[in-house]
mmCIF file of C-alpha atoms in Angstrom:
data_model
loop_
_atom_site.group_PDB
_atom_site.id
_atom_site.type_symbol
_atom_site.label_atom_id
_atom_site.label_comp_id
_atom_site.label_asym_id
_atom_site.label_seq_id
_atom_site.Cartn_x
_atom_site.Cartn_y
_atom_site.Cartn_z
ATOM 1 C CA UNK W 1 5.324 -28.095 -4.123
ATOM 2 C CA UNK W 2 7.243 -25.334 -2.648
ATOM 3 C CA UNK W 3 6.049 -23.829 0.537
ATOM 4 C CA UNK W 4 6.365 -20.588 2.507
ATOM 5 C CA UNK W 5 7.440 -22.256 5.838
ATOM 6 C CA UNK W 6 8.644 -25.530 6.930
ATOM 7 C CA UNK W 7 7.076 -26.900 10.034
ATOM 8 C CA UNK W 8 9.498 -28.096 12.636
ATOM 9 C CA UNK W 9 7.548 -29.086 15.978
ATOM 10 C CA UNK W 10 4.276 -28.364 17.874
ATOM 11 C CA UNK W 11 4.415 -28.437 21.748
ATOM 12 C CA UNK W 12 1.111 -28.638 24.121
ATOM 13 C CA UNK W 13 1.791 -26.882 27.376
ATOM 14 C CA UNK W 14 0.220 -27.696 30.788
ATOM 15 C CA UNK W 15 -1.489 -24.393 30.767
ATOM 16 C CA UNK W 16 -3.515 -24.982 27.542
ATOM 17 C CA UNK W 17 -1.332 -22.940 25.216
ATOM 18 C CA UNK W 18 0.440 -24.274 22.358
ATOM 19 C CA UNK W 19 3.936 -23.477 20.970
ATOM 20 C CA UNK W 20 4.494 -24.328 17.203
ATOM 21 C CA UNK W 21 8.135 -23.981 15.803
ATOM 22 C CA UNK W 22 8.759 -22.952 12.026
ATOM 23 C CA UNK W 23 11.426 -22.054 9.571
ATOM 24 C CA UNK W 24 10.428 -19.517 6.763
ATOM 25 C CA UNK W 25 11.902 -20.290 3.235
ATOM 26 C CA UNK W 26 12.974 -17.770 0.735
ATOM 27 C CA UNK W 27 9.394 -17.347 -0.549
ATOM 28 C CA UNK W 28 8.591 -15.620 2.768
ATOM 29 C CA UNK W 29 11.077 -12.947 2.191
ATOM 30 C CA UNK W 30 9.697 -9.352 2.442
ATOM 31 C CA UNK W 31 10.064 -6.257 0.242
ATOM 32 C CA UNK W 32 11.571 -3.586 2.286
ATOM 33 C CA UNK W 33 14.548 -5.680 3.703
ATOM 34 C CA UNK W 34 16.199 -8.803 2.524
ATOM 35 C CA UNK W 35 16.635 -10.130 5.783
ATOM 36 C CA UNK W 36 12.927 -9.902 6.890
ATOM 37 C CA UNK W 37 9.769 -11.991 6.271
ATOM 38 C CA UNK W 38 6.769 -10.213 4.325
ATOM 39 C CA UNK W 39 3.730 -9.751 6.447
ATOM 40 C CA UNK W 40 1.366 -11.359 3.867
ATOM 41 C CA UNK W 41 2.690 -14.937 4.313
ATOM 42 C CA UNK W 42 3.291 -14.397 8.044
ATOM 43 C CA UNK W 43 -0.475 -13.535 8.329
ATOM 44 C CA UNK W 44 -1.331 -16.845 6.875
ATOM 45 C CA UNK W 45 1.052 -18.739 8.949
ATOM 46 C CA UNK W 46 -0.700 -17.217 12.055
ATOM 47 C CA UNK W 47 -4.012 -18.044 10.583
ATOM 48 C CA UNK W 48 -2.871 -21.699 10.408
ATOM 49 C CA UNK W 49 -2.224 -21.702 14.078
ATOM 50 C CA UNK W 50 -5.448 -20.008 15.182
ATOM 51 C CA UNK W 51 -7.452 -22.577 13.029
ATOM 52 C CA UNK W 52 -5.825 -25.363 14.428
ATOM 53 C CA UNK W 53 -5.984 -24.337 18.136
ATOM 54 C CA UNK W 54 -9.263 -25.886 19.730
ATOM 55 C CA UNK W 55 -11.636 -25.385 16.814
ATOM 56 C CA UNK W 56 -15.256 -25.684 17.490
ATOM 57 C CA UNK W 57 -17.478 -26.790 14.523
ATOM 58 C CA UNK W 58 -20.381 -24.213 14.983
ATOM 59 C CA UNK W 59 -17.877 -21.374 14.876
ATOM 60 C CA UNK W 60 -15.483 -19.574 12.801
ATOM 61 C CA UNK W 61 -13.015 -16.934 12.678
ATOM 62 C CA UNK W 62 -14.739 -13.399 11.942
ATOM 63 C CA UNK W 63 -11.901 -11.040 12.622
ATOM 64 C CA UNK W 64 -8.301 -11.395 12.906
ATOM 65 C CA UNK W 65 -6.340 -8.142 14.003
ATOM 66 C CA UNK W 66 -2.467 -8.092 13.878
ATOM 67 C CA UNK W 67 -0.118 -5.935 15.372
ATOM 68 C CA UNK W 68 3.436 -5.722 14.017
ATOM 69 C CA UNK W 69 5.739 -5.003 16.727
ATOM 70 C CA UNK W 70 8.847 -4.669 14.514
ATOM 71 C CA UNK W 71 10.946 -6.256 11.935
ATOM 72 C CA UNK W 72 10.061 -9.910 11.399
ATOM 73 C CA UNK W 73 13.269 -11.765 10.747
ATOM 74 C CA UNK W 74 13.849 -14.166 8.070
ATOM 75 C CA UNK W 75 14.882 -16.867 10.731
ATOM 76 C CA UNK W 76 13.203 -19.829 12.651
ATOM 77 C CA UNK W 77 10.696 -18.395 14.977
ATOM 78 C CA UNK W 78 7.801 -19.841 17.296
ATOM 79 C CA UNK W 79 3.885 -19.230 17.348
ATOM 80 C CA UNK W 80 2.500 -19.354 20.848
ATOM 81 C CA UNK W 81 -1.388 -19.731 20.718
ATOM 82 C CA UNK W 82 -3.665 -19.508 23.578
ATOM 83 C CA UNK W 83 -7.532 -18.743 24.576
ATOM 84 C CA UNK W 84 -8.008 -15.318 25.940
ATOM 85 C CA UNK W 85 -11.762 -15.305 26.146
ATOM 86 C CA UNK W 86 -13.434 -18.691 26.239
ATOM 87 C CA UNK W 87 -17.083 -19.301 25.013
ATOM 88 C CA UNK W 88 -19.623 -21.244 23.474
ATOM 89 C CA UNK W 89 -20.904 -18.632 20.899
ATOM 90 C CA UNK W 90 -17.965 -16.022 21.153
ATOM 91 C CA UNK W 91 -14.453 -16.694 21.627
ATOM 92 C CA UNK W 92 -11.241 -14.776 21.601
ATOM 93 C CA UNK W 93 -7.834 -16.323 20.813
ATOM 94 C CA UNK W 94 -4.326 -14.986 20.533
ATOM 95 C CA UNK W 95 -1.250 -16.211 18.464
ATOM 96 C CA UNK W 96 1.906 -14.406 19.146
ATOM 97 C CA UNK W 97 5.056 -14.898 16.566
ATOM 98 C CA UNK W 98 8.513 -14.575 18.476
ATOM 99 C CA UNK W 99 11.930 -14.686 16.852
ATOM 100 C CA UNK W 100 15.323 -14.094 18.096
ATOM 101 C CA UNK W 101 14.176 -13.546 21.809
ATOM 102 C CA UNK W 102 11.273 -10.863 21.035
ATOM 103 C CA UNK W 103 7.275 -10.853 19.940
ATOM 104 C CA UNK W 104 7.140 -9.779 16.310
ATOM 105 C CA UNK W 105 3.615 -10.145 15.571
ATOM 106 C CA UNK W 106 0.529 -10.368 17.850
ATOM 107 C CA UNK W 107 -2.512 -11.845 16.401
ATOM 108 C CA UNK W 108 -6.260 -11.947 17.808
ATOM 109 C CA UNK W 109 -8.856 -13.435 16.338
ATOM 110 C CA UNK W 110 -12.591 -13.570 17.209
ATOM 111 C CA UNK W 111 -14.277 -16.745 16.597
ATOM 112 C CA UNK W 112 -18.394 -16.205 16.194
ATOM 113 C CA UNK W 113 -21.149 -18.868 16.406
ATOM 114 C CA UNK W 114 -22.316 -19.666 12.909
ATOM 115 C CA UNK W 115 -26.024 -20.139 11.958
ATOM 116 C CA UNK W 116 -28.432 -19.894 9.118
ATOM 117 C CA UNK W 117 -29.323 -15.961 8.907
ATOM 118 C CA UNK W 118 -30.079 -16.379 4.945
ATOM 119 C CA UNK W 119 -33.222 -14.667 5.229
ATOM 120 C CA UNK W 120 -31.818 -11.488 6.551
ATOM 121 C CA UNK W 121 -28.538 -11.511 4.625
ATOM 122 C CA UNK W 122 -27.676 -8.307 2.550
ATOM 123 C CA UNK W 123 -24.682 -6.511 1.276
ATOM 124 C CA UNK W 124 -23.798 -3.003 0.493
ATOM 125 C CA UNK W 125 -20.214 -3.659 -1.126
ATOM 126 C CA UNK W 126 -20.726 -4.536 -4.703
ATOM 127 C CA UNK W 127 -19.397 -7.648 -6.747
ATOM 128 C CA UNK W 128 -16.297 -6.830 -8.791
ATOM 129 C CA UNK W 129 -17.002 -5.685 -12.489
ATOM 130 C CA UNK W 130 -14.091 -7.812 -13.773
ATOM 131 C CA UNK W 131 -13.295 -11.449 -12.698
ATOM 132 C CA UNK W 132 -9.605 -12.339 -12.513
ATOM 133 C CA UNK W 133 -9.713 -14.636 -15.718
ATOM 134 C CA UNK W 134 -10.883 -11.684 -17.928
ATOM 135 C CA UNK W 135 -7.988 -9.080 -16.762
ATOM 136 C CA UNK W 136 -4.459 -8.634 -18.229
ATOM 137 C CA UNK W 137 -1.460 -9.713 -16.128
ATOM 138 C CA UNK W 138 -0.043 -6.792 -14.049
ATOM 139 C CA UNK W 139 3.656 -7.013 -13.405
ATOM 140 C CA UNK W 140 3.993 -3.623 -11.977
ATOM 141 C CA UNK W 141 4.304 -4.898 -8.425
ATOM 142 C CA UNK W 142 7.126 -7.068 -9.460
ATOM 143 C CA UNK W 143 9.422 -3.641 -9.074
ATOM 144 C CA UNK W 144 9.478 -4.736 -5.498
ATOM 145 C CA UNK W 145 11.988 -7.120 -4.531
ATOM 146 C CA UNK W 146 11.784 -10.108 -2.161
ATOM 147 C CA UNK W 147 10.821 -13.961 -2.574
ATOM 148 C CA UNK W 148 7.406 -13.408 -1.556
ATOM 149 C CA UNK W 149 6.427 -10.706 -4.325
ATOM 150 C CA UNK W 150 8.276 -12.987 -6.719
ATOM 151 C CA UNK W 151 5.860 -15.941 -5.474
ATOM 152 C CA UNK W 152 2.633 -14.390 -6.626
ATOM 153 C CA UNK W 153 0.588 -13.732 -9.686
ATOM 154 C CA UNK W 154 -1.324 -10.557 -10.227
ATOM 155 C CA UNK W 155 -4.105 -8.870 -12.965
ATOM 156 C CA UNK W 156 -5.711 -5.660 -12.499
ATOM 157 C CA UNK W 157 -8.593 -3.609 -13.514
ATOM 158 C CA UNK W 158 -7.725 -1.073 -16.325
ATOM 159 C CA UNK W 159 -8.696 1.657 -14.022
ATOM 160 C CA UNK W 160 -6.513 0.751 -11.369
ATOM 161 C CA UNK W 161 -4.203 4.005 -10.527
ATOM 162 C CA UNK W 162 -1.869 5.290 -7.868
ATOM 163 C CA UNK W 163 -4.077 5.577 -4.775
ATOM 164 C CA UNK W 164 -7.081 3.402 -5.788
ATOM 165 C CA UNK W 165 -7.917 0.474 -7.796
ATOM 166 C CA UNK W 166 -8.693 -3.141 -8.004
ATOM 167 C CA UNK W 167 -6.074 -5.875 -8.200
ATOM 168 C CA UNK W 168 -6.362 -9.743 -8.249
ATOM 169 C CA UNK W 169 -3.663 -11.968 -6.636
ATOM 170 C CA UNK W 170 -2.742 -15.596 -6.344
ATOM 171 C CA UNK W 171 -0.023 -17.899 -5.824
ATOM 172 C CA UNK W 172 0.815 -21.671 -6.268
ATOM 173 C CA UNK W 173 2.657 -21.764 -2.886
ATOM 174 C CA UNK W 174 1.608 -24.017 -0.138
ATOM 175 C CA UNK W 175 1.702 -22.327 3.404
ATOM 176 C CA UNK W 176 3.294 -25.002 5.073
ATOM 177 C CA UNK W 177 5.377 -27.628 3.490
ATOM 178 C CA UNK W 178 3.576 -30.899 3.390
ATOM 179 C CA UNK W 179 0.173 -29.468 4.350
ATOM 180 C CA UNK W 180 -2.781 -28.753 1.908
ATOM 181 C CA UNK W 181 -3.530 -24.868 2.288
ATOM 182 C CA UNK W 182 -7.249 -24.177 2.934
ATOM 183 C CA UNK W 183 -8.914 -21.150 1.125
ATOM 184 C CA UNK W 184 -9.062 -19.138 4.273
ATOM 185 C CA UNK W 185 -5.291 -19.485 5.089
ATOM 186 C CA UNK W 186 -4.425 -19.305 1.245
ATOM 187 C CA UNK W 187 -6.469 -15.812 0.911
ATOM 188 C CA UNK W 188 -5.547 -14.174 4.173
ATOM 189 C CA UNK W 189 -1.776 -14.974 3.443
ATOM 190 C CA UNK W 190 -2.029 -12.283 0.656
ATOM 191 C CA UNK W 191 -4.253 -9.462 2.337
ATOM 192 C CA UNK W 192 -1.151 -7.511 3.418
ATOM 193 C CA UNK W 193 -0.569 -6.856 -0.343
ATOM 194 C CA UNK W 194 -3.089 -4.354 -0.216
ATOM 195 C CA UNK W 195 -0.751 -1.798 0.837
ATOM 196 C CA UNK W 196 1.497 -2.244 -2.182
ATOM 197 C CA UNK W 197 -1.093 -2.521 -5.129
ATOM 198 C CA UNK W 198 -2.200 1.036 -5.126
ATOM 199 C CA UNK W 199 0.675 3.115 -4.019
ATOM 200 C CA UNK W 200 0.268 6.883 -4.038
ATOM 201 C CA UNK W 201 3.918 7.249 -4.706
ATOM 202 C CA UNK W 202 4.567 4.651 -7.526
ATOM 203 C CA UNK W 203 5.565 0.926 -7.502
ATOM 204 C CA UNK W 204 9.457 1.064 -7.891
ATOM 205 C CA UNK W 205 11.022 0.789 -4.494
ATOM 206 C CA UNK W 206 14.260 1.802 -5.994
ATOM 207 C CA UNK W 207 13.390 5.103 -7.092
ATOM 208 C CA UNK W 208 10.983 5.570 -4.011
ATOM 209 C CA UNK W 209 11.442 9.049 -1.871
ATOM 210 C CA UNK W 210 9.222 7.935 0.811
ATOM 211 C CA UNK W 211 8.458 4.700 2.456
ATOM 212 C CA UNK W 212 4.841 3.701 3.910
ATOM 213 C CA UNK W 213 5.146 0.382 6.105
ATOM 214 C CA UNK W 214 2.079 -0.638 7.786
ATOM 215 C CA UNK W 215 2.137 -1.181 11.599
ATOM 216 C CA UNK W 216 -1.083 -3.249 12.054
ATOM 217 C CA UNK W 217 -3.430 -5.184 9.591
ATOM 218 C CA UNK W 218 -7.476 -5.563 10.611
ATOM 219 C CA UNK W 219 -9.348 -8.018 8.494
ATOM 220 C CA UNK W 220 -13.220 -8.412 9.221
ATOM 221 C CA UNK W 221 -14.959 -10.959 7.487
ATOM 222 C CA UNK W 222 -18.902 -11.257 6.984
ATOM 223 C CA UNK W 223 -18.606 -14.680 5.451
ATOM 224 C CA UNK W 224 -15.649 -17.226 4.950
ATOM 225 C CA UNK W 225 -13.926 -16.971 1.714
ATOM 226 C CA UNK W 226 -13.614 -19.598 -1.060
ATOM 227 C CA UNK W 227 -11.316 -20.086 -3.774
ATOM 228 C CA UNK W 228 -7.784 -19.106 -4.924
ATOM 229 C CA UNK W 229 -8.128 -15.665 -6.162
ATOM 230 C CA UNK W 230 -8.271 -12.668 -3.879
ATOM 231 C CA UNK W 231 -9.592 -9.586 -5.081
ATOM 232 C CA UNK W 232 -8.322 -6.287 -3.435
ATOM 233 C CA UNK W 233 -10.512 -3.316 -4.211
ATOM 234 C CA UNK W 234 -8.078 -0.782 -2.302
ATOM 235 C CA UNK W 235 -7.809 2.832 -1.617
ATOM 236 C CA UNK W 236 -4.504 4.551 0.065
ATOM 237 C CA UNK W 237 -4.879 7.852 1.798
ATOM 238 C CA UNK W 238 -2.027 9.964 3.275
ATOM 239 C CA UNK W 239 -2.550 12.417 6.161
ATOM 240 C CA UNK W 240 -0.317 15.392 6.466
ATOM 241 C CA UNK W 241 1.506 14.580 9.773
ATOM 242 C CA UNK W 242 3.107 11.171 8.782
ATOM 243 C CA UNK W 243 0.041 8.855 9.155
ATOM 244 C CA UNK W 244 -1.646 7.117 6.273
ATOM 245 C CA UNK W 245 -4.244 4.566 5.940
ATOM 246 C CA UNK W 246 -4.721 1.451 3.423
ATOM 247 C CA UNK W 247 -8.549 0.264 3.203
ATOM 248 C CA UNK W 248 -9.624 -2.418 1.184
ATOM 249 C CA UNK W 249 -12.953 -4.311 0.074
ATOM 250 C CA UNK W 250 -11.863 -7.793 -0.027
ATOM 251 C CA UNK W 251 -13.225 -10.178 -2.718
ATOM 252 C CA UNK W 252 -13.238 -13.942 -3.850
ATOM 253 C CA UNK W 253 -14.311 -14.750 -7.332
ATOM 254 C CA UNK W 254 -18.122 -15.233 -5.623
ATOM 255 C CA UNK W 255 -18.072 -11.700 -4.467
ATOM 256 C CA UNK W 256 -16.998 -9.504 -1.549
ATOM 257 C CA UNK W 257 -16.624 -11.280 1.616
ATOM 258 C CA UNK W 258 -14.884 -8.627 3.970
ATOM 259 C CA UNK W 259 -12.692 -5.559 4.487
ATOM 260 C CA UNK W 260 -9.059 -4.871 5.764
ATOM 261 C CA UNK W 261 -7.496 -1.777 7.164
ATOM 262 C CA UNK W 262 -3.842 -0.906 7.811
ATOM 263 C CA UNK W 263 -2.282 1.996 9.473
ATOM 264 C CA UNK W 264 0.977 3.477 8.003
ATOM 265 C CA UNK W 265 3.915 5.034 9.088
ATOM 266 C CA UNK W 266 4.996 7.752 6.151
ATOM 267 C CA UNK W 267 8.813 8.493 6.467
ATOM 268 C CA UNK W 268 11.646 9.529 3.934
ATOM 269 C CA UNK W 269 13.503 6.561 2.637
ATOM 270 C CA UNK W 270 16.662 6.154 4.036
ATOM 271 C CA UNK W 271 19.773 6.305 1.808
#
């Protein structure tokens, strides 16, 4: 099976940090530029390193906050992971992707203690009206270029429109060659597409007058996601001063499991 990344090596440092080396494949190629990585699989790869770093059986990742520092080269890179705030019930860890001598993404994850809270559990986000196997194929997003978009399959609710709607997405690509991809990594590796499933200005990049890349991605999870389909119930809003916001309720086939936010920089498309 093909993969988004090839693993090269991992080095444990004397100060406790871990440095992993990777090479992206064509499946990780981004949509805005042919020589960059898409943020979606990059998120999944960072989730891989955050999961591998000093795991504790009674804790899980509850939030990942990613800041995009610039273009993510489609080239060999490293991920340096360290613990910022150790703890037995609350822990903050960080993974930094670097390529060509500069940092590209800083990801920080809160790990929280897990315990049985079923007697007080309750949700306000509603389960999706339609499951992915009951929806028609949605190929409009294929108007975007790049290897990552080519790698995914999508279906959409009939009421999806510019600015708002529900889309389900999956893929058959492993995150790292030769390694099984768990559900968390698989699903988080597609969340960044929320910014492209309900764009207010249409799908076709070639005809777009404006661009709206996100400079961050925030993912909060009230439970661990399961399965291979990610449901994105997205809303995209633009302000009048060049800044926008894409917000989404995130679903798996069992129901909502969290939310994502992406701040956008809105600017005329260069010609």
